[in-house]
Amino acid sequence: MTVEAGAWQEERVAGRVWTVRLDPYGRPSAGTVKLSCSRPACADQRFPDGAAAGRKAAVGHVNMHLAHIRAGGGPRGEAWCACRAADCAWHTPDPEAGRRGGARPVAGSVRCGGPVVLTVYADRTGRLWRIAEMCARCAAATLDCRTLDTAPPPARPGRAVDKPAPEREPEGSTARAGDSVAALFSDHLPSPADAASPSSVTGPTSVPRARAAVPATASGPGKQWGKIAQRTVPRDLQPDVLRNELIELGDAFRAYQQRTEPDPALLAELHERKARAFAQWADVSGDGSLRDEAQRAEKAAQATWEMQNNRIGRIIGGTGNGDEPAVERLLTQKQAVHARTVLEYVEAHAPRPEAEVRLAVLMLTLRAARAGTGNVTGQDLTGWLQGDTEHVLGQLVAADWLRLPGTITEALASQPENPTAITVPTLLPEQPRPFTFGKTTRSKLSGWAQKAVGDRKIRKKKLGATTRLLALYAAAHTSPDGRLGHPEDDGLPLDQVAAFCVLLPDRVAEHVELLVAADWLTEADTTGGRLRGRLAERVLPLGGLL
């Protein structure tokens, strides 16, 4: 009996999905959160102790479901990809690709593939967890998605064979119709050209060299062929140099996938070569999709180089020994961009113009930047504001910029083991989001500002809020060598510095002198309407890398 090609697919079942959410409940200032699960049998839970207790319970709830899934046999090999059932919206940035208002993707346009895997996803805000049965390819494409288990491949029914099998089969293959076949990925397969060439590359770190053309066969001209980025390199592609480069690149990417350790520098070079090769291929063939692929490769190369720079640090301000950087930066270059974004936001949105208020708004914004809520202690508040703490907090509460669960006196008395949960209404999730960074970057930025404001020499000299704002602004606007401003700009505009620090431009100089005395700045002057200078060597790690 003939078995239709799609019969096996019709027997497949939908992939299971468990979604656990953490949402605010009641008044935001109360700090209560609600835990809900998409499984009808799981009742909602409420946690008046705040988001930390809710996240702990959510993680426990996710682990409970995972234990039940494993006890029930794990992921099912016959399941459909749950991500594809959602129109691949979990990893597709274009909202029109999803079901919400947009048309469904054309059949076959979503590239699912690989075995069914059990995955868990946790969003970076700590508010959503998702367990799902999905294909390995969608799992790999979904940010922050972790694969926990792989399903054995399902037994597939026999298929009618209408024509002889292709003449070229992998050597030693024993697959037959009706056999259970496991998914294979490109990093486990040789280059298509290897089947006809004895010089195949097997080492995980080697990059293959050009191979001689294979003898002519009945299936085509006597030229090697290969694959790259799921595209077959045409045998008749001209010039030959381009065809050979594309084949070598496909081999090189497969070799890189087999490496046991990442090498961002090597990967970035491969992406750069791919961008050039695909751009030339697009010129030769007139295929616009090849040019899109070239642009993606160019962006991937740039991102990988940035990752490499962040990984090894930058050698500035002196000489380094060997491969060790002379300065270990507290912020990466991209995190420094986010730091300057926060400074600009605070300057524009502080409810009052006093320097003490602006400093408090800056530090509290960094604590609550992601969810509109955060924790502070009395020691934090008095360290930032010294003797003005109670007055400044009163102004922020009166302006409804800040909400406290109790009184200001109780907030000032809070200890690290029982911090005060603050709420900044303008930063709550239902408001427009002014920042795009994740929780790791938020923590880094908050730590950076805390180190600057709480610097030991600044504290020892009891410098005020205006001088501390100037110290933060200077640190955020430095070149890699520690000098203020871009090298071509001859320092920072004095009027912009004064505006951030709530000063008149002719008063900046006296605060610059205080920072020089505190060994924060060197070579500083304010002539010609510019603030010039350089971060002292001891604070170079706080430099923001323009």
GROMACS .gro file of C-alpha atoms in nm, residues 340-546:
model
  207
  340ARG     CA    1   2.512   5.837   2.902
  341THR     CA    2   2.149   5.770   2.805
  342VAL     CA    3   2.055   5.753   3.173
  343LEU     CA    4   2.239   6.079   3.246
  344GLU     CA    5   2.049   6.254   2.965
  345TYR     CA    6   1.717   6.112   3.089
  346VAL     CA    7   1.780   6.229   3.445
  347GLU     CA    8   1.876   6.579   3.330
  348ALA     CA    9   1.549   6.607   3.138
  349HIS     CA   10   1.315   6.442   3.393
  350ALA     CA   11   1.436   6.536   3.742
  351PRO     CA   12   1.134   6.694   3.918
  352ARG     CA   13   1.341   6.978   4.070
  353PRO     CA   14   1.658   7.161   3.954
  354GLU     CA   15   1.869   7.128   4.272
  355ALA     CA   16   2.191   6.926   4.240
  356GLU     CA   17   2.100   6.713   4.544
  357VAL     CA   18   1.767   6.620   4.387
  358ARG     CA   19   1.930   6.538   4.054
  359LEU     CA   20   2.189   6.314   4.221
  360ALA     CA   21   1.918   6.129   4.414
  361VAL     CA   22   1.706   6.091   4.098
  362LEU     CA   23   2.005   5.950   3.911
  363MET     CA   24   2.092   5.688   4.172
  364LEU     CA   25   1.728   5.587   4.230
  365THR     CA   26   1.663   5.567   3.855
  366LEU     CA   27   1.951   5.322   3.819
  367ARG     CA   28   1.799   5.106   4.095
  368ALA     CA   29   1.450   5.104   3.935
  369ALA     CA   30   1.537   5.135   3.565
  370ARG     CA   31   1.404   4.796   3.454
  371ALA     CA   32   1.074   4.746   3.638
  372GLY     CA   33   1.004   5.075   3.813
  373THR     CA   34   1.086   4.918   4.149
  374GLY     CA   35   1.407   4.858   4.340
  375ASN     CA   36   1.565   4.825   4.681
  376VAL     CA   37   1.767   5.079   4.877
  377THR     CA   38   1.902   5.095   5.230
  378GLY     CA   39   1.939   5.386   5.467
  379GLN     CA   40   2.316   5.364   5.422
  380ASP     CA   41   2.272   5.406   5.044
  381LEU     CA   42   2.060   5.717   5.087
  382THR     CA   43   2.279   5.889   5.343
  383GLY     CA   44   2.592   5.799   5.145
  384TRP     CA   45   2.456   5.970   4.835
  385LEU     CA   46   2.304   6.277   4.998
  386GLN     CA   47   2.486   6.318   5.332
  387GLY     CA   48   2.300   6.572   5.552
  388ASP     CA   49   2.031   6.658   5.294
  389THR     CA   50   1.880   6.310   5.274
  390GLU     CA   51   1.549   6.362   5.457
  391HIS     CA   52   1.478   6.693   5.287
  392VAL     CA   53   1.551   6.560   4.935
  393LEU     CA   54   1.342   6.246   4.984
  394GLY     CA   55   1.056   6.459   5.108
  395GLN     CA   56   1.070   6.667   4.790
  396LEU     CA   57   1.068   6.357   4.568
  397VAL     CA   58   0.775   6.201   4.756
  398ALA     CA   59   0.580   6.529   4.751
  399ALA     CA   60   0.627   6.550   4.372
  400ASP     CA   61   0.504   6.187   4.341
  401TRP     CA   62   0.828   6.101   4.162
  402LEU     CA   63   0.907   5.851   4.438
  403ARG     CA   64   0.679   5.625   4.642
  404LEU     CA   65   0.782   5.457   4.965
  405PRO     CA   66   0.600   5.173   5.145
  406GLY     CA   67   0.640   5.356   5.476
  407THR     CA   68   0.776   5.681   5.613
  408ILE     CA   69   1.102   5.852   5.519
  409THR     CA   70   1.232   5.784   5.870
  410GLU     CA   71   1.170   5.411   5.822
  411ALA     CA   72   1.350   5.422   5.485
  412LEU     CA   73   1.654   5.589   5.643
  413ALA     CA   74   1.662   5.323   5.916
  414SER     CA   75   1.640   5.024   5.675
  415GLN     CA   76   1.927   4.775   5.683
  416PRO     CA   77   2.077   4.554   5.406
  417GLU     CA   78   1.890   4.250   5.538
  418ASN     CA   79   1.559   4.439   5.515
  419PRO     CA   80   1.591   4.709   5.245
  420THR     CA   81   1.321   4.956   5.148
  421ALA     CA   82   1.126   4.869   4.832
  422ILE     CA   83   1.097   5.192   4.632
  423THR     CA   84   0.865   5.261   4.338
  424VAL     CA   85   0.931   5.515   4.061
  425PRO     CA   86   0.590   5.552   3.883
  426THR     CA   87   0.737   5.690   3.558
  427LEU     CA   88   0.947   5.373   3.516
  428LEU     CA   89   0.672   5.115   3.576
  429PRO     CA   90   0.618   4.863   3.291
  430GLU     CA   91   0.288   5.017   3.181
  431GLN     CA   92   0.466   5.347   3.110
  432PRO     CA   93   0.672   5.418   2.794
  433ARG     CA   94   1.009   5.249   2.832
  434PRO     CA   95   1.297   5.504   2.830
  435PHE     CA   96   1.572   5.238   2.849
  436THR     CA   97   1.643   4.927   2.642
  437PHE     CA   98   1.910   4.753   2.849
  438GLY     CA   99   1.865   4.429   3.044
  439LYS     CA  100   1.896   4.351   3.412
  440THR     CA  101   2.267   4.265   3.390
  441THR     CA  102   2.349   4.602   3.234
  442ARG     CA  103   2.126   4.779   3.488
  443SER     CA  104   2.322   4.619   3.770
  444LYS     CA  105   2.651   4.714   3.604
  445LEU     CA  106   2.543   5.076   3.560
  446SER     CA  107   2.421   5.102   3.918
  447GLY     CA  108   2.749   4.959   4.046
  448TRP     CA  109   2.947   5.199   3.827
  449ALA     CA  110   2.761   5.504   3.960
  450GLN     CA  111   2.789   5.376   4.318
  451LYS     CA  112   3.167   5.342   4.285
  452ALA     CA  113   3.196   5.693   4.142
  453VAL     CA  114   2.972   5.866   4.397
  454GLY     CA  115   3.115   5.664   4.686
  455ASP     CA  116   3.482   5.703   4.586
  456ARG     CA  117   3.694   5.703   4.903
  457LYS     CA  118   3.875   6.032   4.829
  458ILE     CA  119   3.550   6.206   4.734
  459ARG     CA  120   3.397   6.085   5.062
  460LYS     CA  121   3.706   6.179   5.261
  461LYS     CA  122   3.696   6.537   5.130
  462LYS     CA  123   3.316   6.547   5.183
  463LEU     CA  124   3.252   6.680   4.834
  464GLY     CA  125   2.893   6.786   4.770
  465ALA     CA  126   2.629   6.670   4.522
  466THR     CA  127   2.737   6.919   4.253
  467THR     CA  128   3.096   6.795   4.255
  468ARG     CA  129   2.982   6.432   4.253
  469LEU     CA  130   2.761   6.497   3.952
  470LEU     CA  131   3.063   6.651   3.778
  471ALA     CA  132   3.272   6.343   3.863
  472LEU     CA  133   3.006   6.113   3.714
  473TYR     CA  134   2.965   6.324   3.401
  474ALA     CA  135   3.342   6.337   3.342
  475ALA     CA  136   3.379   5.960   3.388
  476ALA     CA  137   3.096   5.891   3.141
  477HIS     CA  138   3.248   6.110   2.869
  478THR     CA  139   3.608   5.993   2.826
  479SER     CA  140   3.808   5.864   2.531
  480PRO     CA  141   3.994   5.532   2.556
  481ASP     CA  142   4.308   5.715   2.677
  482GLY     CA  143   4.114   5.874   2.965
  483ARG     CA  144   4.087   6.225   2.818
  484LEU     CA  145   3.756   6.408   2.840
  485GLY     CA  146   3.555   6.411   2.517
  486HIS     CA  147   3.640   6.276   2.174
  487PRO     CA  148   4.004   6.332   2.072
  488GLU     CA  149   3.895   6.561   1.789
  489ASP     CA  150   3.663   6.772   2.011
  490ASP     CA  151   3.921   6.932   2.243
  491GLY     CA  152   3.731   6.849   2.561
  492LEU     CA  153   3.366   6.886   2.662
  493PRO     CA  154   3.137   7.188   2.603
  494LEU     CA  155   3.137   7.382   2.927
  495ASP     CA  156   2.772   7.484   2.898
  496GLN     CA  157   2.660   7.118   2.870
  497VAL     CA  158   2.869   7.021   3.172
  498ALA     CA  159   2.726   7.311   3.371
  499ALA     CA  160   2.367   7.227   3.272
  500PHE     CA  161   2.399   6.868   3.397
  501CYS     CA  162   2.564   6.973   3.725
  502VAL     CA  163   2.306   7.253   3.783
  503LEU     CA  164   2.578   7.522   3.770
  504LEU     CA  165   2.656   7.843   3.594
  505PRO     CA  166   2.938   7.787   3.340
  506ASP     CA  167   3.175   8.023   3.527
  507ARG     CA  168   3.132   7.816   3.845
  508VAL     CA  169   3.249   7.488   3.692
  509ALA     CA  170   3.617   7.570   3.743
  510GLU     CA  171   3.599   7.567   4.124
  511HIS     CA  172   3.445   7.219   4.126
  512VAL     CA  173   3.704   7.099   3.874
  513GLU     CA  174   3.973   7.211   4.120
  514LEU     CA  175   3.806   7.004   4.393
  515LEU     CA  176   3.820   6.695   4.167
  516VAL     CA  177   4.186   6.762   4.088
  517ALA     CA  178   4.257   6.783   4.463
  518ALA     CA  179   4.073   6.452   4.509
  519ASP     CA  180   4.295   6.290   4.242
  520TRP     CA  181   3.995   6.237   4.012
  521LEU     CA  182   4.108   6.464   3.727
  522THR     CA  183   4.451   6.574   3.602
  523GLU     CA  184   4.562   6.835   3.347
  524ALA     CA  185   4.225   7.010   3.385
  525ASP     CA  186   4.132   7.357   3.261
  526THR     CA  187   3.814   7.542   3.157
  527THR     CA  188   3.942   7.807   2.914
  528GLY     CA  189   3.774   7.882   2.583
  529GLY     CA  190   3.436   7.745   2.686
  530ARG     CA  191   3.565   7.385   2.702
  531LEU     CA  192   3.636   7.150   2.991
  532ARG     CA  193   3.963   6.970   2.919
  533GLY     CA  194   4.140   6.718   3.132
  534ARG     CA  195   4.203   6.354   3.192
  535LEU     CA  196   4.086   6.096   3.444
  536ALA     CA  197   4.348   6.018   3.707
  537GLU     CA  198   4.509   5.678   3.667
  538ARG     CA  199   4.338   5.538   3.977
  539VAL     CA  200   3.988   5.599   3.831
  540LEU     CA  201   4.059   5.497   3.469
  541PRO     CA  202   3.852   5.175   3.513
  542LEU     CA  203   3.544   5.400   3.557
  543GLY     CA  204   3.599   5.568   3.218
  544GLY     CA  205   3.300   5.547   2.984
  545LEU     CA  206   3.479   5.493   2.649
  546LEU     CA  207   3.331   5.735   2.397
   0.00000   0.00000   0.00000
